Amino acid sequence: MKTNVPEASAERPSYTPTPAPVTLTSLGRVKASGVAAGIKPSGRPDVALLVFDAPTPCAAVFTKNAFAAAPVVVCREHLEASGGMVRALVINAGNANACTGEQGMRDARAMCDHVAGKLGCDPKSVLVASTGVIGVPLPIDRVRAGIDAAFDTLSADDAGARRFLDAIQTTDAFPKEAGVDAAGSRAAGVAKGAGMIEPDMATMIAIAGTSATLSVAELRAAAKSIADRSFNAIHVDSHASTNDSFYLFATGRDEGHPAAAVEALGGIAEKLAWLIARDGEGATKVTTIDVLGAPDDEAAGDIARRVAHSALVRTALYGNDPNWGRFVSALGNSPYAGDVSRLSCTLQGIAVFEHGEPAKFDRAAASAAMARTDDLRIVLDLHAGSGRARVLTSDLGYRYVEVNAEYTT
Amino acid sequence: MKTNVPEASAERPSYTPTPAPVTLTSLGRVKASGVAAGIKPSGRPDVALLVFDAPTPCAAVFTKNAFAAAPVVVCREHLEASGGMVRALVINAGNANACTGEQGMRDARAMCDHVAGKLGCDPKSVLVASTGVIGVPLPIDRVRAGIDAAFDTLSADDAGARRFLDAIQTTDAFPKEAGVDAAGSRAAGVAKGAGMIEPDMATMIAIAGTSATLSVAELRAAAKSIADRSFNAIHVDSHASTNDSFYLFATGRDEGHPAAAVEALGGIAEKLAWLIARDGEGATKVTTIDVLGAPDDEAAGDIARRVAHSALVRTALYGNDPNWGRFVSALGNSPYAGDVSRLSCTLQGIAVFEHGEPAKFDRAAASAAMARTDDLRIVLDLHAGSGRARVLTSDLGYRYVEVNAEYTT
């Protein structure tokens, strides 16, 4: 349908991230590459390879989707069998290898086998990820040729790390990387998402590492809590992918302080999560929803997710509309909503609803404040306890529909 | 943002319903009217009145939102106090009287008081509903003047019933009515939704009645089950309103068969629910999602809602994209997903996924079939039990964003 789309919120320049000063390869003892293997019809890079100089401690968090894609199933097996000591991670974009039945399992294993053959290692010390169109068999010969080419161009410099990042992108509007020099060690990470590939499942894949010395057990303990307060706290479209994967590794080049290293990895993951929400298809800003004063943290989490997921809330955010009735009524749909007469809400620091009553505020000024920022903040305070939760959400605009409806397969 | 919206699904003519052969007033013993009282800035009719000739059995189902609007709170009190014997129902459009604190409660009671004063009856035998902008005090003097005018134009003919229907509309693209001559009695109903009012909360209000003789207890028993398989089975945007209300009454003019009367009321409600889904903002069709073979009905319901709520599924439906990977992966997010290798999916009768493997089908033909119909059907069969559920959903297109983002308050 040809739609007469009126002018929405003011035109925004596209977001341009600053390059990270520390990359995956600058953690030491790791090489990276990315090549174009012809999986994506666009001809863009689509096979990414990370190779450690020696078996390296690794942990991961995967999608909770019951129909996890073949590479996720294989990674779970391999991390179990290898005890988390990993030699390489191979990723293809352009095809999710999800809902592909037994052939998909054979193809995911074939990718690990091929990398292991090149390295002369056990295939179980190789991890694999895929992102792209769902339900289509992998062109495995092209993937194998891509892996060969990726080995030929492996490098330990920043350029190698960025070729790796480039090759895991799908419809990402910008590359997502983060890196810091922490006390005595370095941490870095890259991510893709929540883009689509011509135009199927949104998938997020993130890889973060530290140069500090951490054991597999320490990484496993850190991975879950880091994921919960970063990637599991962002919302783009309520539809967890079959392929979502987050890998964490420690090269052990530096001694560093283990707790400081974990803290730095947490910061890397939060930055990558923010970048993913910022790139939520068609999003114009990141909105942080803080719920305070709930009976407990679980109640706060339920409320924050309901507000973040509401399409009515998210279209209001896109339209820079300080439409607090939508935030408050979305909260009212939670079983933990409690007494509306105690509820207060602020939007970018402006009180819009106070103890169950509409507050007087300058709507035009509030709307202008919404339009100006990349970082919008809604605080809902139930005044009913000490429970709190934070969720990041993307706004819902025309471009979301365009990306997800128009490219009919 | 000025967006270059590409051509989406083929242009569709707007939906034109056929007028119902039986209206609320043709149930007997009831008069109706609708007037313009100046609550809507547009000047369109916005006060609707239904007056029974005598106390009449009535039951209702309301929103589960914890922050139910003042008229919902008042209706619950009045139905309790009156034992469900009702003299009148007054509705205003243009203002939801929700999140309006104590003043809102006073205004909702004032509407009932004013109607009761005109009828010389107990205010507790009057019901009240509101739909429109949230968080703004009612212009109660205009509402009172509108009620006076509505009394002056009450009539027992079809024209009165249609003026009533007209005055409860907000941004509905077409009026929603249904009526049948059942065995020995008649049943009729009207509804508004899921439109928005310049442009706040989506609200649905439905009123259905029978000319048969049913007690309050019989109506109460029927109301819940009828709502569950009609209005509670439609999905437009995951955001239950503070004002959703469904009223059911029996004029007792005819004897009829009670079970047949309840059955007819169920059919009326299902038709109204279909019309609401058809008018889901920007929707181009109604999609019925049937889940079969689940462990039990509860599991089937969870799965059906997850598929219906997914923005990725709904944009694919808008784009006439037979993108079964989205349906299957949405199902995979349910804790009841089970074994993917048993799962099959059909789309408009075409097998697209069979026992965990992609099926070969003509995508262009499937897409054309999607574009042609007002009634799309997805069947997901888990082959894991006898549980089943049905949910109706609207598709998600540009117009949804336009309606809900653009009219910045």
Coordinates of N, CA and C in Angstrom, one line a residue, chain A residues 39-149:
Chain A
I39 N 27.8 -15.8 0.6 CA 26.5 -16.2 1.3 C 25.5 -15.1 1.2
K40 N 25.9 -13.9 1.5 CA 25.0 -12.8 1.3 C 24.9 -12.4 -0.2
P41 N 23.7 -12.3 -0.7 CA 23.5 -11.9 -2.1 C 24.2 -10.5 -2.4
S42 N 24.4 -9.7 -1.4 CA 25.0 -8.4 -1.6 C 26.5 -8.5 -1.9
G43 N 27.1 -9.6 -1.6 CA 28.5 -9.7 -1.8 C 29.4 -9.1 -0.6
R44 N 28.7 -8.7 0.4 CA 29.4 -8.1 1.6 C 30.1 -9.3 2.4
P45 N 31.1 -8.9 3.2 CA 31.7 -10.0 4.0 C 30.7 -10.7 4.9
D46 N 31.0 -12.1 4.9 CA 30.0 -12.9 5.6 C 30.6 -14.1 6.3
V47 N 31.9 -14.3 6.3 CA 32.5 -15.3 7.1 C 33.6 -14.7 8.0
A48 N 33.4 -14.9 9.3 CA 34.3 -14.3 10.3 C 34.9 -15.3 11.1
L49 N 36.2 -15.1 11.4 CA 37.0 -16.2 12.1 C 37.8 -15.5 13.2
L50 N 37.8 -16.2 14.4 CA 38.6 -15.8 15.5 C 39.4 -17.0 15.9
V51 N 40.7 -16.9 15.9 CA 41.6 -18.1 16.3 C 42.5 -17.7 17.4
F52 N 42.4 -18.5 18.5 CA 43.3 -18.3 19.6 C 44.6 -19.0 19.4
D53 N 45.7 -18.5 20.0 CA 47.0 -19.1 19.8 C 47.1 -20.4 20.5
A54 N 46.3 -20.6 21.6 CA 46.3 -21.8 22.4 C 44.9 -22.0 22.9
P55 N 44.5 -23.2 23.5 CA 43.2 -23.4 24.1 C 43.0 -22.3 25.1
T56 N 41.8 -21.6 25.0 CA 41.5 -20.4 25.8 C 40.2 -20.5 26.5
P57 N 40.2 -20.1 27.8 CA 38.9 -20.3 28.5 C 37.8 -19.4 27.9
C58 N 36.6 -20.1 27.8 CA 35.5 -19.4 27.2 C 34.2 -19.8 27.8
A59 N 33.2 -18.9 27.9 CA 31.9 -19.2 28.4 C 30.9 -18.5 27.5
A60 N 29.7 -19.0 27.5 CA 28.7 -18.4 26.6 C 27.3 -18.4 27.2
V61 N 26.5 -17.5 26.7 CA 25.0 -17.5 27.1 C 24.3 -17.5 25.7
F62 N 23.3 -18.4 25.6 CA 22.5 -18.5 24.4 C 21.1 -18.2 24.5
T63 N 20.4 -18.1 23.4 CA 18.9 -17.9 23.4 C 18.2 -18.9 24.2
K64 N 17.1 -18.5 24.8 CA 16.2 -19.4 25.5 C 15.2 -20.0 24.6
N65 N 15.1 -19.6 23.3 CA 14.2 -20.1 22.3 C 14.3 -21.6 22.2
A66 N 13.2 -22.3 22.4 CA 13.2 -23.8 22.3 C 13.7 -24.3 21.0
F67 N 13.6 -23.5 20.0 CA 14.0 -24.0 18.6 C 15.3 -23.4 18.3
A68 N 16.3 -23.5 19.2 CA 17.6 -22.9 19.0 C 18.2 -23.5 17.7
A69 N 18.9 -22.6 17.0 CA 19.4 -22.9 15.7 C 20.6 -24.0 15.9
A70 N 20.8 -24.7 14.8 CA 21.9 -25.7 14.9 C 23.2 -25.3 15.5
P71 N 23.7 -24.1 15.1 CA 25.0 -23.7 15.7 C 25.0 -23.5 17.2
V72 N 23.8 -23.1 17.7 CA 23.7 -23.0 19.2 C 23.7 -24.3 19.8
V73 N 23.0 -25.3 19.2 CA 23.0 -26.7 19.8 C 24.4 -27.2 19.7
V74 N 25.2 -27.0 18.6 CA 26.5 -27.5 18.5 C 27.5 -26.8 19.5
C75 N 27.3 -25.5 19.7 CA 28.2 -24.8 20.7 C 27.9 -25.3 22.1
R76 N 26.7 -25.6 22.4 CA 26.4 -26.1 23.8 C 27.2 -27.4 24.0
E77 N 27.1 -28.3 23.0 CA 27.8 -29.6 23.0 C 29.3 -29.4 23.2
H78 N 29.8 -28.5 22.4 CA 31.3 -28.3 22.3 C 31.8 -27.7 23.6
L79 N 31.1 -26.7 24.2 CA 31.5 -26.1 25.4 C 31.5 -27.1 26.5
E80 N 30.5 -28.0 26.5 CA 30.5 -29.1 27.5 C 31.6 -30.1 27.3
A81 N 31.8 -30.5 26.1 CA 32.8 -31.6 25.8 C 34.2 -31.1 26.0
S82 N 34.5 -29.8 25.7 CA 35.8 -29.2 25.8 C 36.1 -28.6 27.1
G83 N 35.2 -28.6 28.0 CA 35.3 -28.0 29.3 C 35.5 -26.5 29.2
G84 N 35.1 -25.9 28.0 CA 35.2 -24.5 27.8 C 36.6 -24.0 27.3
M85 N 37.5 -24.9 27.0 CA 38.8 -24.5 26.4 C 38.7 -24.5 24.9
V86 N 38.8 -23.3 24.3 CA 38.4 -23.1 22.9 C 39.6 -22.7 22.1
R87 N 39.6 -23.2 20.8 CA 40.7 -22.8 19.9 C 40.2 -21.7 18.9
A88 N 38.9 -21.8 18.5 CA 38.4 -20.9 17.5 C 36.9 -20.7 17.5
L89 N 36.5 -19.6 16.9 CA 35.1 -19.3 16.8 C 34.9 -18.9 15.3
V90 N 34.0 -19.6 14.6 CA 33.7 -19.2 13.2 C 32.2 -18.8 13.1
I91 N 32.0 -17.7 12.4 CA 30.6 -17.2 12.3 C 30.3 -16.9 10.8
N92 N 29.1 -17.3 10.4 CA 28.7 -16.8 9.1 C 27.5 -15.9 9.2
A93 N 27.4 -14.9 8.4 CA 26.2 -14.0 8.2 C 25.6 -14.4 6.9
G94 N 24.3 -14.0 6.8 CA 23.6 -14.2 5.5 C 22.7 -15.5 5.5
N95 N 22.9 -16.3 6.6 CA 22.0 -17.5 6.7 C 22.1 -18.0 8.1
A96 N 20.9 -18.1 8.8 CA 20.9 -18.4 10.2 C 21.1 -19.8 10.5
N97 N 21.0 -20.7 9.6 CA 21.0 -22.1 9.8 C 20.1 -22.5 10.9
A98 N 18.9 -22.0 10.9 CA 17.9 -22.2 11.9 C 16.6 -22.9 11.3
C99 N 16.0 -23.7 12.0 CA 14.8 -24.5 11.5 C 15.2 -25.2 10.2
T100 N 16.3 -25.8 10.2 CA 16.9 -26.4 9.0 C 17.0 -27.9 9.2
G101 N 16.4 -28.4 10.3 CA 16.4 -29.9 10.5 C 17.7 -30.5 10.6
E102 N 17.8 -31.8 10.2 CA 19.1 -32.6 10.4 C 20.2 -32.0 9.5
Q103 N 19.8 -31.5 8.3 CA 20.8 -31.0 7.4 C 21.6 -29.8 8.1
G104 N 20.8 -29.0 8.8 CA 21.4 -27.9 9.5 C 22.4 -28.3 10.6
M105 N 22.1 -29.4 11.3 CA 23.0 -29.9 12.3 C 24.3 -30.4 11.6
R106 N 24.2 -31.1 10.5 CA 25.3 -31.6 9.8 C 26.2 -30.4 9.3
D107 N 25.5 -29.3 8.8 CA 26.3 -28.2 8.3 C 27.0 -27.4 9.4
A108 N 26.4 -27.3 10.6 CA 27.0 -26.6 11.7 C 28.3 -27.4 12.1
R109 N 28.1 -28.7 12.2 CA 29.3 -29.5 12.6 C 30.4 -29.5 11.5
A110 N 29.9 -29.4 10.2 CA 30.9 -29.3 9.1 C 31.8 -28.0 9.2
M111 N 31.1 -26.9 9.7 CA 31.9 -25.7 9.8 C 33.0 -25.9 10.9
C112 N 32.6 -26.5 12.0 CA 33.6 -26.7 13.1 C 34.7 -27.7 12.6
D113 N 34.3 -28.8 11.9 CA 35.2 -29.8 11.4 C 36.3 -29.1 10.5
H114 N 35.8 -28.2 9.6 CA 36.6 -27.6 8.7 C 37.7 -26.7 9.3
V115 N 37.2 -25.9 10.3 CA 38.2 -25.1 11.1 C 39.2 -26.0 11.8
A116 N 38.7 -27.0 12.5 CA 39.5 -27.9 13.3 C 40.6 -28.6 12.4
G117 N 40.2 -29.0 11.1 CA 41.1 -29.5 10.2 C 42.2 -28.6 9.9
K118 N 41.9 -27.3 9.7 CA 42.9 -26.3 9.4 C 43.9 -26.1 10.6
L119 N 43.3 -26.2 11.8 CA 44.2 -26.0 13.0 C 44.8 -27.3 13.5
G120 N 44.3 -28.4 13.0 CA 44.8 -29.7 13.6 C 44.4 -29.9 15.0
C121 N 43.2 -29.5 15.4 CA 42.7 -29.6 16.7 C 41.4 -30.4 16.7
D122 N 40.9 -30.7 17.9 CA 39.6 -31.4 18.1 C 38.5 -30.4 17.7
P123 N 37.5 -30.9 16.8 CA 36.4 -30.1 16.5 C 35.6 -29.5 17.7
K124 N 35.7 -30.2 18.8 CA 34.9 -29.8 19.9 C 35.5 -28.6 20.6
S125 N 36.7 -28.2 20.2 CA 37.3 -26.9 20.7 C 37.0 -25.8 19.8
V126 N 36.1 -26.0 18.8 CA 35.7 -24.9 17.9 C 34.2 -24.5 18.1
L127 N 34.0 -23.3 18.2 CA 32.6 -22.8 18.3 C 32.1 -22.2 17.0
V128 N 30.8 -22.2 16.8 CA 30.2 -21.7 15.6 C 28.9 -20.9 15.8
A129 N 28.7 -19.9 15.0 CA 27.5 -19.1 15.1 C 27.0 -18.7 13.7
S130 N 25.8 -18.5 13.5 CA 25.2 -18.1 12.2 C 24.1 -17.0 12.4
T131 N 24.0 -16.2 11.5 CA 22.9 -15.1 11.5 C 22.5 -14.8 10.1
G132 N 21.1 -14.7 10.0 CA 20.6 -14.4 8.6 C 19.3 -15.0 8.4
V133 N 19.0 -15.4 7.2 CA 17.7 -15.9 6.8 C 17.5 -17.2 7.5
I134 N 16.3 -17.5 7.9 CA 15.9 -18.7 8.6 C 15.3 -19.7 7.6
G135 N 15.5 -21.0 7.9 CA 14.8 -22.0 7.2 C 15.4 -22.3 5.8
V136 N 16.6 -21.9 5.5 CA 17.2 -22.1 4.2 C 18.5 -22.8 4.5
P137 N 18.8 -24.0 3.8 CA 20.0 -24.7 4.0 C 21.2 -23.8 3.7
L138 N 22.3 -24.0 4.5 CA 23.5 -23.3 4.3 C 24.2 -23.7 3.0
P139 N 24.8 -22.8 2.2 CA 25.6 -23.2 1.1 C 26.9 -23.6 1.6
I140 N 27.0 -24.8 2.0 CA 28.2 -25.2 2.9 C 29.5 -25.2 2.1
D141 N 29.5 -25.4 0.8 CA 30.7 -25.3 0.0 C 31.3 -23.9 0.0
R142 N 30.4 -22.9 -0.1 CA 30.8 -21.5 0.0 C 31.4 -21.2 1.3
V143 N 30.7 -21.8 2.4 CA 31.2 -21.5 3.7 C 32.6 -22.1 3.9
R144 N 32.8 -23.3 3.4 CA 34.1 -23.9 3.6 C 35.2 -23.1 2.8
A145 N 34.9 -22.7 1.6 CA 35.8 -21.8 0.9 C 36.1 -20.5 1.6
G146 N 35.0 -20.0 2.2 CA 35.2 -18.8 3.0 C 36.1 -19.0 4.2
I147 N 36.0 -20.1 4.9 CA 36.9 -20.4 6.0 C 38.3 -20.5 5.5
D148 N 38.5 -21.1 4.4 CA 39.9 -21.2 3.9 C 40.5 -19.8 3.6
A149 N 39.6 -19.0 3.0 CA 40.1 -17.6 2.7 C 40.3 -16.8 4.0

